[in-house]
Tab-separated table of C-alpha atoms in Angstrom:
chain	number	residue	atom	x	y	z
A	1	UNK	CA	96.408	70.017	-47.498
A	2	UNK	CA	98.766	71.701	-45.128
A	3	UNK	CA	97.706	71.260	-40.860
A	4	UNK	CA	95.323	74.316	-39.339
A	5	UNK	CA	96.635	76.534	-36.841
A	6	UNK	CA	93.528	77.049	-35.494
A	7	UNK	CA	90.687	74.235	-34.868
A	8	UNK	CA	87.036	75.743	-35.827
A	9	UNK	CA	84.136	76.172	-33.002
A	10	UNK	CA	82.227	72.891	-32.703
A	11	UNK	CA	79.363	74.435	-32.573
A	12	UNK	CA	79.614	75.400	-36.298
A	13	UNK	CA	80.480	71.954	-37.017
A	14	UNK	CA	77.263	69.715	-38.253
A	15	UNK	CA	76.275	67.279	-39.111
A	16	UNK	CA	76.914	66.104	-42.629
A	17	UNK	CA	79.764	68.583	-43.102
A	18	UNK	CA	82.827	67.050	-45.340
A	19	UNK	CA	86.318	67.418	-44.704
A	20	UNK	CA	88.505	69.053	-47.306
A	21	UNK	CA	89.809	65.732	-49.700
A	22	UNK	CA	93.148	64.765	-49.581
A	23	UNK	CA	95.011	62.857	-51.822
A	24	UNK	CA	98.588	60.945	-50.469
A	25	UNK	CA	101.253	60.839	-52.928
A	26	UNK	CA	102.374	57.144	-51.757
A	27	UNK	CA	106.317	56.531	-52.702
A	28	UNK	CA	108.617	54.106	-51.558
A	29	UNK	CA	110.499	56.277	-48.998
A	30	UNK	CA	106.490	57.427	-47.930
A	31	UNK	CA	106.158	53.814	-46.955
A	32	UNK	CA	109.519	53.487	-45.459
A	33	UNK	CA	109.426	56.463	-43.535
A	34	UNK	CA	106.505	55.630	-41.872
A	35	UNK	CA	107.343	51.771	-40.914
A	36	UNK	CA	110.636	53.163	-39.883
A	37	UNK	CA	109.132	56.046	-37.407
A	38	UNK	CA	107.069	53.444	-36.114
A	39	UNK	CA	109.713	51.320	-35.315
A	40	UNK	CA	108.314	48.517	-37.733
A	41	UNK	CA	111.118	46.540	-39.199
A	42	UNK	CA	108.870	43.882	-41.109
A	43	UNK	CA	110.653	43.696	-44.446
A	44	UNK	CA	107.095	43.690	-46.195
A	45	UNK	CA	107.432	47.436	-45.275
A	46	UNK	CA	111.035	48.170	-47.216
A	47	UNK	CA	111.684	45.135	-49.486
A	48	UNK	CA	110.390	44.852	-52.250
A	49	UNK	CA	111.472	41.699	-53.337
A	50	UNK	CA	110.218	40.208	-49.433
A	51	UNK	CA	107.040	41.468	-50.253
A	52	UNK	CA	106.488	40.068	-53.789
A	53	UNK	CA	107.611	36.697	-52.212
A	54	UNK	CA	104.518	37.075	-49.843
A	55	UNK	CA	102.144	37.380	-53.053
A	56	UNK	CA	102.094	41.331	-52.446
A	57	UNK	CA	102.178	43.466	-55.306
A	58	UNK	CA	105.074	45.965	-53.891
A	59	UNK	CA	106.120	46.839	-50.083
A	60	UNK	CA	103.259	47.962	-48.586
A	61	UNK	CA	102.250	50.623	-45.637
A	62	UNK	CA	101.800	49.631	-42.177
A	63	UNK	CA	98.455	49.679	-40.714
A	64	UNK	CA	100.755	51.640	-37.915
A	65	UNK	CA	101.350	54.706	-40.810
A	66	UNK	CA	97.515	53.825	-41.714
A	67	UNK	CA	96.370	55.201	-38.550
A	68	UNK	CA	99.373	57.983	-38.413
A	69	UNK	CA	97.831	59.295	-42.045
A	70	UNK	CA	94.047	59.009	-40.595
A	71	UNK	CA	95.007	60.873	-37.638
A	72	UNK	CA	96.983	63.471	-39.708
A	73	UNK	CA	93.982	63.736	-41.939
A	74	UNK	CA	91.337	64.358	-39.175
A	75	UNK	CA	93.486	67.280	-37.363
A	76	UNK	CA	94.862	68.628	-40.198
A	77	UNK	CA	91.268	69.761	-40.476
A	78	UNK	CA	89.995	69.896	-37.081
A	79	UNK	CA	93.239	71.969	-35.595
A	80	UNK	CA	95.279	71.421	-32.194
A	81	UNK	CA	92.469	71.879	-30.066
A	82	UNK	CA	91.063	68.615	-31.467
A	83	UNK	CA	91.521	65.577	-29.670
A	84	UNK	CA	91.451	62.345	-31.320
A	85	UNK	CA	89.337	59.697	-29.142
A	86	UNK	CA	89.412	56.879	-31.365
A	87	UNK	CA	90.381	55.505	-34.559
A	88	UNK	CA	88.368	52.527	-35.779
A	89	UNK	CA	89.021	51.119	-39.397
A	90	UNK	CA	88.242	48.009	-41.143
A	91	UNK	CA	91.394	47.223	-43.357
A	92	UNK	CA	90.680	46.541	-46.783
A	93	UNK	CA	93.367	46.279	-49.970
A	94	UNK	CA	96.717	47.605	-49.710
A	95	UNK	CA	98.355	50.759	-49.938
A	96	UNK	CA	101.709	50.570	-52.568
A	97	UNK	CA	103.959	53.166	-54.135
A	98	UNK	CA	102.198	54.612	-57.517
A	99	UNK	CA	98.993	54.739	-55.953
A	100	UNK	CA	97.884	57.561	-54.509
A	101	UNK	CA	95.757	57.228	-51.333
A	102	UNK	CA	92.786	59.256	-51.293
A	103	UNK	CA	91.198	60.424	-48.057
A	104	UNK	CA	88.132	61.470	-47.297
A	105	UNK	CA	85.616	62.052	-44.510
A	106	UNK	CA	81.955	63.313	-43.487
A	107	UNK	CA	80.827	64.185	-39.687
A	108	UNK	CA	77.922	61.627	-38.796
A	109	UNK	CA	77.486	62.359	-35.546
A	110	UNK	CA	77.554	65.637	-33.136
A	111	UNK	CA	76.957	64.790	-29.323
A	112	UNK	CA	77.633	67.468	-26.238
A	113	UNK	CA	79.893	66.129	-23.690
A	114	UNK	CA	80.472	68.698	-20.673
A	115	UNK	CA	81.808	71.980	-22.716
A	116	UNK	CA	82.693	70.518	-25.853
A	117	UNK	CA	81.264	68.648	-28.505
A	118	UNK	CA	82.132	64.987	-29.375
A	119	UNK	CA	82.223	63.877	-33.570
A	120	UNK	CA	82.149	60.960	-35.242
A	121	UNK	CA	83.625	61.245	-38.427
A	122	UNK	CA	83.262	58.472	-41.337
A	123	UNK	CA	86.629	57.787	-43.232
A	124	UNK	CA	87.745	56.321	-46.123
A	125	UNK	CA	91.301	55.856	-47.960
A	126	UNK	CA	91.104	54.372	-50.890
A	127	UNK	CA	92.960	54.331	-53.956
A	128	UNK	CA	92.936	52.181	-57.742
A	129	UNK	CA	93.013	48.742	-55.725
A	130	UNK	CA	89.987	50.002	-53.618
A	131	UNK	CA	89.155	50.631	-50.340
A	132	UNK	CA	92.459	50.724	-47.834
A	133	UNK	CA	90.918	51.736	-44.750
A	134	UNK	CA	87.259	52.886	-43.876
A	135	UNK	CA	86.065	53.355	-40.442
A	136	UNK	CA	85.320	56.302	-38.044
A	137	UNK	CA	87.576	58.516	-35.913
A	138	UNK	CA	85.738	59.845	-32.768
A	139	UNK	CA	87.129	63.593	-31.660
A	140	UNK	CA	86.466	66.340	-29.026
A	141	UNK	CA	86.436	70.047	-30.016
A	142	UNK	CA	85.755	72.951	-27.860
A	143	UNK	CA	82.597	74.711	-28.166
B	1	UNK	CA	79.792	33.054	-28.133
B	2	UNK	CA	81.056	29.511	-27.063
B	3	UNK	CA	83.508	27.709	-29.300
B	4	UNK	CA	82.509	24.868	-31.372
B	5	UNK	CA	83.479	21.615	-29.615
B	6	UNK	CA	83.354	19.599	-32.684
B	7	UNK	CA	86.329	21.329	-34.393
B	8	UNK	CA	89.655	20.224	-32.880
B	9	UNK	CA	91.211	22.727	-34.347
B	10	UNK	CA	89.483	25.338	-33.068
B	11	UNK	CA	89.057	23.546	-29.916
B	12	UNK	CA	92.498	22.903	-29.488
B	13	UNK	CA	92.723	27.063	-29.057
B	14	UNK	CA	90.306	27.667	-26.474
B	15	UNK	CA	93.452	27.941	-24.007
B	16	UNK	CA	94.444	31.300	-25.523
B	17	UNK	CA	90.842	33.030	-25.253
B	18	UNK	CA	91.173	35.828	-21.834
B	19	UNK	CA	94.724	35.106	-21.150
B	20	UNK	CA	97.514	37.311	-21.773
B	21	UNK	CA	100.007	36.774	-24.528
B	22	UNK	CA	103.930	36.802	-23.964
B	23	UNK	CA	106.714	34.749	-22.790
B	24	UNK	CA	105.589	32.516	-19.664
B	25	UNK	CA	108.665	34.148	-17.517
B	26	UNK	CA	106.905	37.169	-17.581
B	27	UNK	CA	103.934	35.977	-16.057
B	28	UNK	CA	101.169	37.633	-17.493
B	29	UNK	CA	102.412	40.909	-16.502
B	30	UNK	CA	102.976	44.042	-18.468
B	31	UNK	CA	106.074	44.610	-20.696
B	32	UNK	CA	107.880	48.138	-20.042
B	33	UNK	CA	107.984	49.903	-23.430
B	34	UNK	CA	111.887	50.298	-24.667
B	35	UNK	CA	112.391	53.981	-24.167
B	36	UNK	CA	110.162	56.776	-22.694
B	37	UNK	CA	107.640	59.297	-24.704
B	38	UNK	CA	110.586	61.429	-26.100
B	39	UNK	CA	110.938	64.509	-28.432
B	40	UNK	CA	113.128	62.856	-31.022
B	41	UNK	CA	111.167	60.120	-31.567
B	42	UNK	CA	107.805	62.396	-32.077
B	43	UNK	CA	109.931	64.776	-34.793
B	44	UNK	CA	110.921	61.494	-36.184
B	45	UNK	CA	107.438	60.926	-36.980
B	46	UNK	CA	106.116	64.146	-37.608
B	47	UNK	CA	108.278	64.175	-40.373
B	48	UNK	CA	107.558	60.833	-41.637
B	49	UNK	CA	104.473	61.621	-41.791
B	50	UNK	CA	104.589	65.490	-43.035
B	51	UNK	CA	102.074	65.494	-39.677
B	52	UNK	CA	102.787	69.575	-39.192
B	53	UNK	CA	99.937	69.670	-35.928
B	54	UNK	CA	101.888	72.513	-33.857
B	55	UNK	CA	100.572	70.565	-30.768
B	56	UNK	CA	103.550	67.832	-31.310
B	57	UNK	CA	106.626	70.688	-31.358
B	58	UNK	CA	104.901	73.930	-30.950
B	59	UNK	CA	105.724	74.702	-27.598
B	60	UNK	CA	104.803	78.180	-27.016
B	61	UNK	CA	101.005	77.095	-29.263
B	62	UNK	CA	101.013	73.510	-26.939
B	63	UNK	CA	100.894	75.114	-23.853
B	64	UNK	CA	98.236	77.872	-24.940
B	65	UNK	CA	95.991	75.096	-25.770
B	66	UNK	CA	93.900	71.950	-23.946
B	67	UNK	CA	96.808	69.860	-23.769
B	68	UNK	CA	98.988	72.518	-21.716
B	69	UNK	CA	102.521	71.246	-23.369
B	70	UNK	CA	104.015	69.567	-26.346
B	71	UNK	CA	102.208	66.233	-26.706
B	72	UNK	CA	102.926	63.096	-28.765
B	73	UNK	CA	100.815	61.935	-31.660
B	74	UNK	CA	98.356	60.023	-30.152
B	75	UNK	CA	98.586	57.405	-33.240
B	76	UNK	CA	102.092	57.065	-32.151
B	77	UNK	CA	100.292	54.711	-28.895
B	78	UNK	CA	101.425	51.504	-30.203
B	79	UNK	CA	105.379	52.951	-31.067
B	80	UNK	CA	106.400	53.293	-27.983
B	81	UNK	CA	105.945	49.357	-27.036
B	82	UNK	CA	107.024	48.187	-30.003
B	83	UNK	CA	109.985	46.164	-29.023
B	84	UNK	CA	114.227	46.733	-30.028
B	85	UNK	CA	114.660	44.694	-33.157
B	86	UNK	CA	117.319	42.357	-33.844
B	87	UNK	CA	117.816	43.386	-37.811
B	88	UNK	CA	119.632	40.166	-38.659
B	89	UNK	CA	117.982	37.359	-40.101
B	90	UNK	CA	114.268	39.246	-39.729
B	91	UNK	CA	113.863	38.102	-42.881
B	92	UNK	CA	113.987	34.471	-41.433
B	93	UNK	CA	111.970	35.132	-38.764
B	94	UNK	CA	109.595	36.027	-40.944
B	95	UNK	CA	109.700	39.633	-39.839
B	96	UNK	CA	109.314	39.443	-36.180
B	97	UNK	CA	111.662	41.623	-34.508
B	98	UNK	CA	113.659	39.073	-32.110
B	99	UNK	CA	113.591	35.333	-31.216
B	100	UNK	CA	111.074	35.501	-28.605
B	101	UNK	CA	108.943	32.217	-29.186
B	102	UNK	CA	106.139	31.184	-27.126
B	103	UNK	CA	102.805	29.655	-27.018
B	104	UNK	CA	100.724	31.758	-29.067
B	105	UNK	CA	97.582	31.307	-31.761
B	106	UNK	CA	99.103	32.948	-34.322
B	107	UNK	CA	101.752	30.460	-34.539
B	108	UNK	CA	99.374	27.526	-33.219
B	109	UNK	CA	97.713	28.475	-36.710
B	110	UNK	CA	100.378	28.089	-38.528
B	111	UNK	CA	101.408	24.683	-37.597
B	112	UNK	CA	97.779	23.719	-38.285
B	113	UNK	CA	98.149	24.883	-41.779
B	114	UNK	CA	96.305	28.429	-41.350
B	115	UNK	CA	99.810	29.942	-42.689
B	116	UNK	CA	98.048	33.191	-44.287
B	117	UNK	CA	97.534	36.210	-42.211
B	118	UNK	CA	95.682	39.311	-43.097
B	119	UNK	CA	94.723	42.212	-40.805
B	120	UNK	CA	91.100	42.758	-40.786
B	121	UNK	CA	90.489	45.520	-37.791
B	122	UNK	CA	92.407	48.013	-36.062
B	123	UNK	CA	90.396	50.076	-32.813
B	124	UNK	CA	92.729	52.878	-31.307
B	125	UNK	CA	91.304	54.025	-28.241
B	126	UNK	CA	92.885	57.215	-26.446
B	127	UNK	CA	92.282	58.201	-22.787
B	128	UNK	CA	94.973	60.723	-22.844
B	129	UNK	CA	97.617	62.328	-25.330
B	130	UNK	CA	101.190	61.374	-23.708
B	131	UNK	CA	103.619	63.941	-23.292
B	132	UNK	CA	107.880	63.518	-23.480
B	133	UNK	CA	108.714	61.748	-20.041
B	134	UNK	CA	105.127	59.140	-19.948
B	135	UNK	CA	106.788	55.671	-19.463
B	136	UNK	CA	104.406	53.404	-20.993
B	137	UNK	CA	103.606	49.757	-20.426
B	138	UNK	CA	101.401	47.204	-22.363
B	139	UNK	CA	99.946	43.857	-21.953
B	140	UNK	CA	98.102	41.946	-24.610
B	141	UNK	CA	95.712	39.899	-24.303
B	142	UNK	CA	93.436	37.509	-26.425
B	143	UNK	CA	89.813	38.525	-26.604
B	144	UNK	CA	88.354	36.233	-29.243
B	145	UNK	CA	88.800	33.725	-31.178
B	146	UNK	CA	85.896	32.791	-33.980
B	147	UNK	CA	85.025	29.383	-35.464
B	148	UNK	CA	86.165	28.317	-38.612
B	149	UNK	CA	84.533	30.805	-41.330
B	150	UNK	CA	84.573	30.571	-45.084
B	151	UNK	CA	86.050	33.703	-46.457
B	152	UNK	CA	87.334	34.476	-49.975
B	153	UNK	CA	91.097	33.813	-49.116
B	154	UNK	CA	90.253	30.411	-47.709
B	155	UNK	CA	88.668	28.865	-44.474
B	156	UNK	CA	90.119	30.135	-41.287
B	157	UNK	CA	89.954	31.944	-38.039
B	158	UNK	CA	89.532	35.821	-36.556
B	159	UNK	CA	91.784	36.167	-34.005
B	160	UNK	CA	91.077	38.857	-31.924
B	161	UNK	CA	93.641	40.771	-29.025
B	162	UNK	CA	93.323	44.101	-26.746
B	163	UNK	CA	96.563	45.866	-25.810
B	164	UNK	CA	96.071	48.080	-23.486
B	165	UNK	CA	98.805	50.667	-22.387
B	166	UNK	CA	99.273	51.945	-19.234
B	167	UNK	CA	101.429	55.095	-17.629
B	168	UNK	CA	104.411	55.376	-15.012
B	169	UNK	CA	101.263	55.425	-12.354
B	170	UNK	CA	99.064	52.453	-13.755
B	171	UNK	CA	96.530	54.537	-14.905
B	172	UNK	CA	95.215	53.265	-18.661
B	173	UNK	CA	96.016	55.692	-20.975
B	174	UNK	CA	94.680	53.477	-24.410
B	175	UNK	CA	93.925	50.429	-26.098
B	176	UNK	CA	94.395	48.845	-29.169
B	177	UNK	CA	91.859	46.538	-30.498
B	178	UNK	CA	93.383	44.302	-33.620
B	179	UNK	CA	91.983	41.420	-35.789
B	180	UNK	CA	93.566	39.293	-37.742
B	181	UNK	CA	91.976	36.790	-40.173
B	182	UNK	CA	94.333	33.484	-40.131
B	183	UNK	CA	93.641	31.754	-43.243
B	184	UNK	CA	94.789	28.409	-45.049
B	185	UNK	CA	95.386	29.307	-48.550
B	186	UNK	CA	94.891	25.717	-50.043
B	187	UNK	CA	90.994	26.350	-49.070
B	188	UNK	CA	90.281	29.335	-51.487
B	189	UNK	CA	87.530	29.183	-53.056
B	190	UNK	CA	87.757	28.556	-57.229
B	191	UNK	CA	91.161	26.535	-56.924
B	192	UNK	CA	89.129	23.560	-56.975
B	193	UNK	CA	89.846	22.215	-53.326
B	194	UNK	CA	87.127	22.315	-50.767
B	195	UNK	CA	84.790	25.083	-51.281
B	196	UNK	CA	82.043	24.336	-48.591
C-alpha cells in the first residue's frame, strides 16, 4: 500500500468501513532502520545474538517503530489532511524478521467535533506468533 | 486504588507513585530533548519507515493543507527526548543508553528479584503535530503501580508512567502513557515453583 495524496471526506467515512490490509515485509534492516531512526540503541533491536540471550527468538521491533508502522498505516489511508490524535495499543507477541506483520483496521466510531469529524479506528498487527499490537488510533478528518 | 500494606515489596514502592522520575540534581524538572524538531531527522524516519505522507517533506502540499507547513511524524513524539547514547558497553548496561543511575522502580524491581520486563501498553496522545524548529521537553512521571498479580510469565508488578512533552513556550504538546509488567521469572506458572 503506497500513502494517499488526498485524504477522503469524513462524511463518507462510516461506520464499520475497513481499511485497505497491509501486510509488512519485516527484515532485519526493517527492524534496524526503525530502532535506529528512533534513536533506540537497545541491542535487542540489532543483535541478534543479545536478543537470543534475553530468551527472544531474533532482534525484535521497537514498540517506538510499532507506533511509527500504526501511524503509517492509518494515514496511508486516511491522507495528509488526517490528523492522528492518539495511538493506544496493548502489546502482545513480538514482531521478528521472517514474519510478516499484518495490519488491519475497521472505523468504530464517527463523532462531529466543530467542522470535522473525529474516528476511532480498531487496529491490529499480527503475524504467525499472534497478535503484536491491537488497540485504537483516534483521528480528525475534514468534513 | 491504595497499595496493599501487607506486601513489603510492594510497599516498599509506594515512594515512586506521583513523583517524577530522573536524576535527583534535576529536581523534578523537565529534561530538554537533545536536538530540536529538524528536517533530517524526519527524512531519516520517513525512510525508515517507507512513511511517504507528503505532509512530512511536501512543502508546497504541507502548506496547502491543515497543518500550514512541513510537519514531523507525530509518532516521532517520543524521538526527540530520547537521550545521546553512549554506544560502548550498552550491552553491559543492559541497553540503557548512558550511566545515569538513580532511584527508580524499574531497577527497585530488579534487586527484588522481578528481573523480567515486558511492555504491556503504549497511549500516544497528540495535542499538536511539531514542525522543524519545536524544542521539546519531557518529564516522566510514575502514575501507578499495581499489587502483586499472577500472570503467565510469573508474579509481578504493572508499572505504570506518563511522559508528557512540552514546547519552547510550555504549552503540552503530548503524552505518552507506557506499562510495563515487571515479572520474576522463577514464579511461572508449570515450572513447579509457587503457582498461587
Amino acid at each position: 500500500m503506497s500513502a494517499a495524496q488526498t485524504s477522503p471526506r469524513g462524511a463518507d467515512i462510516a461506520v464499520g468501513a475497513a481499511l485497505p490490509d497491509w501486510e509488512l515485509n519485516v527484515t532485519p534492516t526493517v527492524v534496524v532502520a526503525g530502532a535506529i531512526a528512533s534513536r533506540d540503541f537497545m541491542p535487542v533491536h540489532h543483535s541478534r545474538d543479545y536478543a537470543t540471550a534475553q530468551g527472544a527468538p531474533d532482534i525484535f521491533l521497537n514498540i517506538l517503530s510499532t507506533n511509527g508502522y500504526v501511524s503509517r498505516f492509518i494515514t496511508d489511508w486516511a491522507g495528509p489532511e488526517a490528523m492522528v490524535r492518539k495511538i493506544a495499543i496493548r502489546l502482545g507477541g513480538p514482531a521478528i524478521p521472517g514474519q510478516p506483520l499484518r495490519f488491519s483496521g475497521e472505523v468504530t466510531d464517527r463523532r462531529e467535533d466543530g467542522d470535522e469529524f473525529v474516528f476511532d479506528v480498531a487496529i491490529r498487527a499480527a503475524n504467525d506468533l499472534g497478535d503484536h499490537a491491537t488497540g485504537t488510533v483516534t483521528l480528525n478528518l475534514p468534513r | 486504588m491504595s497499595a496493599d500494606v501487607d506486601d513489603p515489596v510492594r510497599a516498599s514502592l509506594e515512594r515512586f507513585v506521583g513523583k517524577p522520575l530522573g536524576p535527583p540534581e534535576e529536581g523534578g524538572e523537565p529534561r530538554l530533548a537533545p536536538e530540536a524538531v529538524n528536517g533530517p531527522m524526519i527524512r531519516h524516519w520517513v525512510d525508515a519507515f517507507d512513511d511517504r505522507n507528503p505532509v512530512y517533506e511536501n512543502e508546497t502540499t504541507a502548506s496547502e493543507g491543515r497543518f500550514g507547513g512541513v510537519v514531523a511524524p507525530p509518532a516521532m513524539l517520543q524521538t526527540w527526548t530520547m537521550p545521546r547514547p553512549k554506544i560502548q558497553g550498552i550491552e553491559a548496561r543492559g541497553g540503557a543508553p548512558d550511566d545515569m543511575t538513580f532511584d527508580n522502580p524499574v531497577s527497585a524491581l530488579d534487586e527484588a528479584g522481578y528481573v523480567g520486563a515486558l511492555a504491556t501498553n503504549s497511549e500516544l496522545e497528540f495535542e499538536r503535530y511539531l514542525k522543524p524548529g519545536d524544542h521539546l521537553r519531557s518529564i516522566n512521571v510514575i502514575e501507578s503501580i499495581s499489587d502483586q498479580k499472577m500472570t503467565g510469565l510469573g508474579k509481578g508488578y504493572f508499572v505504570t508512567w506518563v511522559t508528557t512533552y512540552t514546547d519552547q513556550d510550555g504549552e503540552v504538546v503530548g503524552r505518552q502513557l507506557f506499562r510495563v509488567l515487571k515479572f520474576d521469572p522463577s514464579t511461572i506458572p508449570g515450572l513447579g515453583g509457587d503457582t498461587k
